[in-house]
CSV table of C-alpha atoms and ligand atoms in Angstrom, one decimal:
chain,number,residue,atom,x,y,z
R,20,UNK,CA,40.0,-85.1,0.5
R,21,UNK,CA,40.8,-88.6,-0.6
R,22,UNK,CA,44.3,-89.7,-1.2
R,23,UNK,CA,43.4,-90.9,-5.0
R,24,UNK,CA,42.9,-86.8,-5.8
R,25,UNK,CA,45.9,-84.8,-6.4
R,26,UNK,CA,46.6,-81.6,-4.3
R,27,UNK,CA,48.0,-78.4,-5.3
R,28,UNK,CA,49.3,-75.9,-2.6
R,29,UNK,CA,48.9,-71.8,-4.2
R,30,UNK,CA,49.5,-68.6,-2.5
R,31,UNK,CA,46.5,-67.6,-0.8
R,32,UNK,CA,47.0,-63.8,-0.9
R,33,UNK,CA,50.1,-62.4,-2.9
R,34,UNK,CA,51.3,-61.7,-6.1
R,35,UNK,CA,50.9,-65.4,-7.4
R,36,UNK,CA,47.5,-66.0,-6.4
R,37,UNK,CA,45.5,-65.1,-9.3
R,38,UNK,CA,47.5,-66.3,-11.6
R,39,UNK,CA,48.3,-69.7,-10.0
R,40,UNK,CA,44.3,-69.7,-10.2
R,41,UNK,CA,44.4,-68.5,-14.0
R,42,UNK,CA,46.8,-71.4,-14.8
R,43,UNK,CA,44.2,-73.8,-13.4
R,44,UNK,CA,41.6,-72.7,-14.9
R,45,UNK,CA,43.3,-72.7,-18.4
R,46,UNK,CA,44.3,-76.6,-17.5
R,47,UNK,CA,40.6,-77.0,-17.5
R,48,UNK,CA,39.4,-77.2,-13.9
R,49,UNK,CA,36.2,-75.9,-13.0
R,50,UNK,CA,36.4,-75.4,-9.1
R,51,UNK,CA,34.9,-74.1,-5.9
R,52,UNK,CA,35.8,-72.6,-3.6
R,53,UNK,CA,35.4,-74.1,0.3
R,54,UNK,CA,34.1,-71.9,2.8
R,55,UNK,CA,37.0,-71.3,4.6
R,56,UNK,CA,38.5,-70.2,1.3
R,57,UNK,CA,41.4,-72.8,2.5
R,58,UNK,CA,40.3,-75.0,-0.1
R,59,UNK,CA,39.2,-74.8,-3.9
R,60,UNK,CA,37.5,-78.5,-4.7
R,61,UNK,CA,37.9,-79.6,-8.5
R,62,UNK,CA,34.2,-80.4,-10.1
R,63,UNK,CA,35.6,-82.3,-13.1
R,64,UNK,CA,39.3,-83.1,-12.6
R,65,UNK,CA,41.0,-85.6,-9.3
R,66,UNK,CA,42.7,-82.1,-8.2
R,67,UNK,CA,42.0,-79.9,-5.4
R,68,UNK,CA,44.1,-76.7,-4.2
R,69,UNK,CA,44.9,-75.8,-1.1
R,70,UNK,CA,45.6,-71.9,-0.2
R,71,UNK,CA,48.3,-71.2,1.9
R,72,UNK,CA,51.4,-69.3,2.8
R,73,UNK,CA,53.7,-69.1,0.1
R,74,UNK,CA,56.9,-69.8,2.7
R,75,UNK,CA,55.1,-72.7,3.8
R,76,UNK,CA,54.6,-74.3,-0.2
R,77,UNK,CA,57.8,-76.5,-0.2
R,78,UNK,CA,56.9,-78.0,3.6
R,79,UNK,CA,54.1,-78.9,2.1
R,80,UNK,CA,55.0,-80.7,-0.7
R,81,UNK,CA,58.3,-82.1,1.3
R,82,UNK,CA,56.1,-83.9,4.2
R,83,UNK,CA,54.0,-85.5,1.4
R,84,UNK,CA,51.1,-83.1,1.9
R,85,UNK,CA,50.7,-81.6,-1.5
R,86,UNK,CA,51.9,-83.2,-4.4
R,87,UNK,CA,52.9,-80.1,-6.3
R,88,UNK,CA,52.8,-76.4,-5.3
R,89,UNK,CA,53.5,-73.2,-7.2
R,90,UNK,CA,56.1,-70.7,-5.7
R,91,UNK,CA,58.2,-68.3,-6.0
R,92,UNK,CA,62.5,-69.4,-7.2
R,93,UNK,CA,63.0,-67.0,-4.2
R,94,UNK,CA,61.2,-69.4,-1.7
R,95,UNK,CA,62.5,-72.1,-3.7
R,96,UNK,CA,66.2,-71.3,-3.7
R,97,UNK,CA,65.7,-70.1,0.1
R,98,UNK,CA,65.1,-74.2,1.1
R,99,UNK,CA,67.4,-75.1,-1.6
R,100,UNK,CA,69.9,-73.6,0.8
R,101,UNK,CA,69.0,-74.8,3.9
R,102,UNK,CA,69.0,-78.5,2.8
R,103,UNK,CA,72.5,-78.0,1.5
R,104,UNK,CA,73.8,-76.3,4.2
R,105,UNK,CA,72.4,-80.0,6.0
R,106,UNK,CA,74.3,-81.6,3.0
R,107,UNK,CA,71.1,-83.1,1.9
R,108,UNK,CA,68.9,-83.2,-1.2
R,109,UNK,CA,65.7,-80.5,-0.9
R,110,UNK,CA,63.1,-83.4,-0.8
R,111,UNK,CA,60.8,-81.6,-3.7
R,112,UNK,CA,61.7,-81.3,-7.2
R,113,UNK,CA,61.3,-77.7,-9.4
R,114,UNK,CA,59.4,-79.4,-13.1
R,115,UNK,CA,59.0,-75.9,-14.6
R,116,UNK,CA,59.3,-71.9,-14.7
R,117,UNK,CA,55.4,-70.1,-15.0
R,118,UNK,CA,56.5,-67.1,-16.7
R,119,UNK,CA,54.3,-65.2,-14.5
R,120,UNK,CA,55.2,-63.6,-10.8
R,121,UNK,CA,58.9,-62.1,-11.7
R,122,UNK,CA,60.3,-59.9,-9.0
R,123,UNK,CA,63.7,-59.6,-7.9
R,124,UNK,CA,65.1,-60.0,-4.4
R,125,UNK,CA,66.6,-56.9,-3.8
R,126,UNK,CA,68.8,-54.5,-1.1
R,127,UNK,CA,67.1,-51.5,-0.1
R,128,UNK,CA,68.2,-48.7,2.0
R,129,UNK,CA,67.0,-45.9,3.6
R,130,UNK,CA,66.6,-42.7,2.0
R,131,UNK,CA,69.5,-41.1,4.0
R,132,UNK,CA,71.5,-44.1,3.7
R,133,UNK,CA,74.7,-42.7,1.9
R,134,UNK,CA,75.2,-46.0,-0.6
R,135,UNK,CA,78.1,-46.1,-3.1
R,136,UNK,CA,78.6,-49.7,-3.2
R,137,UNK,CA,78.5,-52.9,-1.8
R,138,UNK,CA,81.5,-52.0,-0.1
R,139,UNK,CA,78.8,-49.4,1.9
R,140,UNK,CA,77.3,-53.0,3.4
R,141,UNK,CA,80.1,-53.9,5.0
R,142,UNK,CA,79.3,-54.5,9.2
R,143,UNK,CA,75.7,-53.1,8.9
R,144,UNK,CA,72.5,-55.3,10.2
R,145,UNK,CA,70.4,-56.5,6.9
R,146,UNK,CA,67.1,-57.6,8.0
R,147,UNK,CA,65.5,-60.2,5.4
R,148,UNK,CA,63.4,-63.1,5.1
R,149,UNK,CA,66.0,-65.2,2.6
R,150,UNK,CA,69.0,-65.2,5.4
R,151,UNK,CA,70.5,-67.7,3.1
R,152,UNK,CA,70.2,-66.4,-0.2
R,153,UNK,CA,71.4,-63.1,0.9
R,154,UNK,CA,74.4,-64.8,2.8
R,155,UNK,CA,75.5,-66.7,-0.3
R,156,UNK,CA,75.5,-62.8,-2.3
R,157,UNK,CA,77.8,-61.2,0.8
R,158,UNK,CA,80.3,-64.1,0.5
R,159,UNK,CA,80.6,-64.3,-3.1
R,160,UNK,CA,81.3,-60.9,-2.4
R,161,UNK,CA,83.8,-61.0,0.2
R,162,UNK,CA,81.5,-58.9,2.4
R,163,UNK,CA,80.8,-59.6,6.2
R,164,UNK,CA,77.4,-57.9,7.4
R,165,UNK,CA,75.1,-58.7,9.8
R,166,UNK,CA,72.2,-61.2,8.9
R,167,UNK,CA,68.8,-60.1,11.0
R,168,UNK,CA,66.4,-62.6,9.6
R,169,UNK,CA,63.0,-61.2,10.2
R,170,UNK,CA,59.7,-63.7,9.4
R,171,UNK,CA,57.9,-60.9,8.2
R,172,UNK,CA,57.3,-57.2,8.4
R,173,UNK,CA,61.2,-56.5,6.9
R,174,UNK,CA,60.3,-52.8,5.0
R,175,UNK,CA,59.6,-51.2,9.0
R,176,UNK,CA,62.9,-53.1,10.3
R,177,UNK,CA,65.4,-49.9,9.4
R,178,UNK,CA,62.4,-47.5,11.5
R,179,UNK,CA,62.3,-49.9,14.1
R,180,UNK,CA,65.5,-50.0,14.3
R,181,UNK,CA,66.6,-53.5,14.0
R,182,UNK,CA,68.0,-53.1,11.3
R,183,UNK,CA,70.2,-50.7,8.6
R,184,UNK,CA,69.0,-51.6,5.4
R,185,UNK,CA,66.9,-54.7,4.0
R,186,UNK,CA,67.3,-57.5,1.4
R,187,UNK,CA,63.4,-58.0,0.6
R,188,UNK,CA,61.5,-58.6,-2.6
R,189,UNK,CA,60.0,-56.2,-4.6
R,190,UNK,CA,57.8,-56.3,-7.6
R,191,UNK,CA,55.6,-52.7,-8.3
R,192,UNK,CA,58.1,-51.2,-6.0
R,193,UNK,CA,55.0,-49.6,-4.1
R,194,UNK,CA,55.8,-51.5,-0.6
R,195,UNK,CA,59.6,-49.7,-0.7
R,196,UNK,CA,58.4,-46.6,-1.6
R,197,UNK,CA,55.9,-46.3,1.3
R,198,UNK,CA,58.8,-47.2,3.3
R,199,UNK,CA,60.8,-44.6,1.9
R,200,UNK,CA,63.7,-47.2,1.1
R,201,UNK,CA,65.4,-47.5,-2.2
R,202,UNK,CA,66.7,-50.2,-4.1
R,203,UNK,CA,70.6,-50.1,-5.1
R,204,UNK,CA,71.5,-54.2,-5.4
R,205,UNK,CA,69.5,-57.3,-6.7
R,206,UNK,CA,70.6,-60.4,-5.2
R,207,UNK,CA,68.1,-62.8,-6.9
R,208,UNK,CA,66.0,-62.9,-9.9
R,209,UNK,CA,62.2,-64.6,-9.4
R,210,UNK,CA,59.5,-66.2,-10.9
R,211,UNK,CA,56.7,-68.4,-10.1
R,212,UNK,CA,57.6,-72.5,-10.5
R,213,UNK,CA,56.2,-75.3,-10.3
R,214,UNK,CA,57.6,-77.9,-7.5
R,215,UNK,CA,56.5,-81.7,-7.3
R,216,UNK,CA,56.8,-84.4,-4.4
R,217,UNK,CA,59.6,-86.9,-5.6
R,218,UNK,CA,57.5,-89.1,-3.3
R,219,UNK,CA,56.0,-92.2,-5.7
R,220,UNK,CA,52.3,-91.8,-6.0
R,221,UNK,CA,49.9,-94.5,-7.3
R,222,UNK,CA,49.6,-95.0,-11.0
R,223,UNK,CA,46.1,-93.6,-11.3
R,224,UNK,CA,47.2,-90.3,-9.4
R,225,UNK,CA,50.5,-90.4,-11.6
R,226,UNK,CA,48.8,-90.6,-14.8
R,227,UNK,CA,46.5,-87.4,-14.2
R,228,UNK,CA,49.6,-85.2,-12.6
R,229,UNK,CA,51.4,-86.2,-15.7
R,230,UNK,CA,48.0,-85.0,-17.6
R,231,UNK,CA,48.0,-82.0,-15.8
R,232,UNK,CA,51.7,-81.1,-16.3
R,233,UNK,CA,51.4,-81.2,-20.0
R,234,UNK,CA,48.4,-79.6,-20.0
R,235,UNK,CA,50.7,-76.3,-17.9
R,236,UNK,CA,53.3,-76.5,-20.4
R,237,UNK,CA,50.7,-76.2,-23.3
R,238,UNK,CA,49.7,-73.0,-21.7
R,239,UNK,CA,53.0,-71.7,-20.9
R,240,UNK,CA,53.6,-72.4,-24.9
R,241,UNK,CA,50.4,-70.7,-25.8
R,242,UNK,CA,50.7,-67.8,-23.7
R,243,UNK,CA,52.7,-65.7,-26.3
R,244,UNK,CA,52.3,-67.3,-29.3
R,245,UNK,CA,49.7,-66.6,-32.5
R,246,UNK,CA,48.2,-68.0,-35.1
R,247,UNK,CA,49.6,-65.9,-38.9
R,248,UNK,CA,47.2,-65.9,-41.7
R,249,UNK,CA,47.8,-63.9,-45.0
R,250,UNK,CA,47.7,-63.9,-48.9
R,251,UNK,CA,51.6,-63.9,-50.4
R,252,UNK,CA,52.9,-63.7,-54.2
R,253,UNK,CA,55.0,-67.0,-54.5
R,254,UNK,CA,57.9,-65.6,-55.1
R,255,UNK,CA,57.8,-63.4,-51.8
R,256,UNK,CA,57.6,-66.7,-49.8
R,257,UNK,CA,60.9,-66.8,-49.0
R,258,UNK,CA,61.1,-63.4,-47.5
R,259,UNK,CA,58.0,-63.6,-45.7
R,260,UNK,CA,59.1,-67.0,-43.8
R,261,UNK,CA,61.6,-65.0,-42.7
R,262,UNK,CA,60.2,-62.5,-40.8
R,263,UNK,CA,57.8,-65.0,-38.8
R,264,UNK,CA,59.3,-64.8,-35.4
R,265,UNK,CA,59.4,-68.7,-34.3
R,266,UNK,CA,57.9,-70.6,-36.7
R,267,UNK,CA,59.0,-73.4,-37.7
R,268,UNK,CA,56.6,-74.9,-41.1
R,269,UNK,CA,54.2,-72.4,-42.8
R,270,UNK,CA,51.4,-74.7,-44.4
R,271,UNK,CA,50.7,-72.7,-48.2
R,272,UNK,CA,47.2,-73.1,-49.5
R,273,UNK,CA,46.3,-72.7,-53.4
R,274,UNK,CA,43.8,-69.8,-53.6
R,275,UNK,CA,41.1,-70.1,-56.0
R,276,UNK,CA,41.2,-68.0,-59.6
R,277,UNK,CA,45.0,-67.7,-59.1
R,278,UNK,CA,48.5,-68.9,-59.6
R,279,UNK,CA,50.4,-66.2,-58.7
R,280,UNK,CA,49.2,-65.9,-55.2
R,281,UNK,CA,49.1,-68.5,-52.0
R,282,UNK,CA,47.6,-68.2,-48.7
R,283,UNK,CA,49.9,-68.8,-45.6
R,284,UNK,CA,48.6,-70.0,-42.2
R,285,UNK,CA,51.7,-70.4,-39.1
R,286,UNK,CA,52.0,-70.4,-36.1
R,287,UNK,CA,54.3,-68.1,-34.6
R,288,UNK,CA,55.6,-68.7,-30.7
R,289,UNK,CA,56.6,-65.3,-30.3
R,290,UNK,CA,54.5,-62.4,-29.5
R,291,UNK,CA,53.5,-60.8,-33.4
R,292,UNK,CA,54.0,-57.0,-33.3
R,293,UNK,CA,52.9,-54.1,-35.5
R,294,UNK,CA,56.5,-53.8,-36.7
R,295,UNK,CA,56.6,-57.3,-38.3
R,296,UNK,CA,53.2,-57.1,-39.9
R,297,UNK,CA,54.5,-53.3,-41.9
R,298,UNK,CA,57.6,-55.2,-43.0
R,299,UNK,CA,55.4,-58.4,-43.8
R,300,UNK,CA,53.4,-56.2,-46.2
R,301,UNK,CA,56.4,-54.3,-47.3
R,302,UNK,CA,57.3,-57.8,-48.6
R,303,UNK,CA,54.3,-58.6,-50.4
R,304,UNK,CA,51.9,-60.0,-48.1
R,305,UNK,CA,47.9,-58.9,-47.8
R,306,UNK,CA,45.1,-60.1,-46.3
R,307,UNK,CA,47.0,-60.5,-43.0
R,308,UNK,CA,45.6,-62.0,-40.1
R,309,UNK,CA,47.4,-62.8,-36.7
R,310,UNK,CA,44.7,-64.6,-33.9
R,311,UNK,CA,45.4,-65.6,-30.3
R,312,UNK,CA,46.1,-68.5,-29.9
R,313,UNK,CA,44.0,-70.4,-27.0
R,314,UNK,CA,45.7,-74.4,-26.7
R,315,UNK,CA,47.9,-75.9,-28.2
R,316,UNK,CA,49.2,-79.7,-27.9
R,317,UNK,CA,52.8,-80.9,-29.4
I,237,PRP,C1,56.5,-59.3,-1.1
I,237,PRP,C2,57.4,-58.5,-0.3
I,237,PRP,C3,56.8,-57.1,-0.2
I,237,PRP,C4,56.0,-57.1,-1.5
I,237,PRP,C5,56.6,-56.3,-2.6
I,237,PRP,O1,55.6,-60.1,-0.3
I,237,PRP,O2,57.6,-59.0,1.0
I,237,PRP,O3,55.9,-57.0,0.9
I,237,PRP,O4,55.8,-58.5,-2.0
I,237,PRP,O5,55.8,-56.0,-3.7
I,237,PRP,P1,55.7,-54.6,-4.3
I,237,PRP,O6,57.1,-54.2,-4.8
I,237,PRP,O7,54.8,-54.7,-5.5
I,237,PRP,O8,55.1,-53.6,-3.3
I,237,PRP,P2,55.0,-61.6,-0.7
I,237,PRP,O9,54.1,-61.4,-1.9
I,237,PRP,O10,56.1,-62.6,-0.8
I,237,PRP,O11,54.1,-61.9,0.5
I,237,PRP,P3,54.7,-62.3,2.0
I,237,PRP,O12,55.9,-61.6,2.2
I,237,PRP,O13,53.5,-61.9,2.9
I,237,PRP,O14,54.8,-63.8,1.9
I,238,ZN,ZN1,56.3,-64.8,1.4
């Protein structure tokens, strides 16, 4: 891979792979993937991606390997942590939130586990994988417990016995219930982000990861929003304007054989729903349209 091409570090199998591959794709890369499926090589863009652990996303960007990754704010905060704790800067920099991936960092105990209250966790063993994060919760808290930080595997920690409860992730909830643990605290709420090198790049590599960052914020600002057409008596304008969830200026077109009446075209950046079209009619409007919208460029 040559050093002018800009690489991106993914998931390879989780919750954020897809999507981190979706996100791509809607940037505008059209990309295969390497043998090994270690690799995905851009055909028409400088970028290539490289699939890996998610734990191991900000090493990568830190030692200059990748140039930006996409991870979890639990991973993220995780190392945020550790550099403090080392009274350093984290040596990668969080540009934006995904809006995809959200799961929550959670406690979960055993189903015999009598919990009433954080007061419950006082002096038990709390395997997890974000010692940190988790340590930060106790002490806010005034709790001392024991930290068991596990690299993997945390859900069978309690049957193993290395542990009494666990502080792991959880998203469908599926992996805690074929533990048979439940969830009674969250201790973090997560997201997918995108992280950068603050390492200088050249100008020609700089230019396209600029390209390609506004090109993921143009998706992120697509993602929910549409694109409102419909026919409006003049005198309901006012109304109707105001029931279009986030937009900010409706262009109004004459309509041909009449005074009375205007068409409207917006774009809205919220999500349209049913209820907002019945009290757009119930205001007048007809003719109503509302179509995805698929870019969009500020
Ligand atoms: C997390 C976590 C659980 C699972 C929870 O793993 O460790 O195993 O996801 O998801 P669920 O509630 O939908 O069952 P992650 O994707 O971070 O993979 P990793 O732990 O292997 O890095
Ligand atoms: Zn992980």
């Amino acid at each position: 891979m040559s050093p002018e091409r800009i690489k991106l570090a993914i998931q390879k199998s989780g919750r954020l792979t897809d999507q981190s591959l979706e996100l791509v794709t809607r940037c505008g890369l059209k990309y295969s993937r390497g043998k090994d499926q270690l690799v995905c090589y851009g055909e028409n863009l400088p970028l290539d991606i490289l699939l890996v652990r998610d734990d191991d996303i900000p090493g990568l960007v830190q030692d200059d390997v990748c140039d930006l990754g996409i991870v979890g704010l639990n991973v993220i905060e995780e190392k945020r942590l550790e550099f403090a704790a080392r009274a350093t800067a984290p040596p990668f920099e969080q540009v934006m939130t995904l809006d995809f991936g959200r799961c929550r960092l959670a406690l979960a105990v055993p189903e015999e586990f009598d919990y009433g209250g954080p007061a419950a966790l006082r002096g038990r063993r709390i395997a997890t994988s974000y010692p940190r994060i988790l340590g930060r919760w106790l002490a806010t808290r005034g709790l001392e417990a024991d930290i068991v930080a596990l690299s993997g595997a945390v859900e069978i920690a309690p049957r193993l016995g290395r542990a009494d409860l666990i502080c792991d992730l959880v998203s469908s909830g599926s992996t805690l219930a074929a533990n048979r643990l439940r969830e009674v605290e969250t201790v973090l709420d997560s997201q997918a982000a995108l992280i950068r090198t603050p390492v200088p790049v050249s100008s020609a590599k700089r230019e396209w990861m600029e390209r390609l960052l506004v090109r993921m914020d143009g998706v992120q600002q697509v993602r929910e929003s549409k694109y409102i057409m419909l026919h409006a008596p003049r005198a309901a304008l006012p109304r109707i304007t105001a029931l279009l969830p986030g937009s900010e200026h409706p262009t109004i077109l004459p309509l041909e054989g009449t005074d009375e009446k205007v068409a409207l075209h917006a774009v809205c950046r919220e999500n349209v729903f049913w209820e907002t079209l019945e009290s757009l009619k119930a205001a007048g409007a007809s003719a109503i349209l509302v179509l995805p919208v698929e870019k969009m460029l500020a």
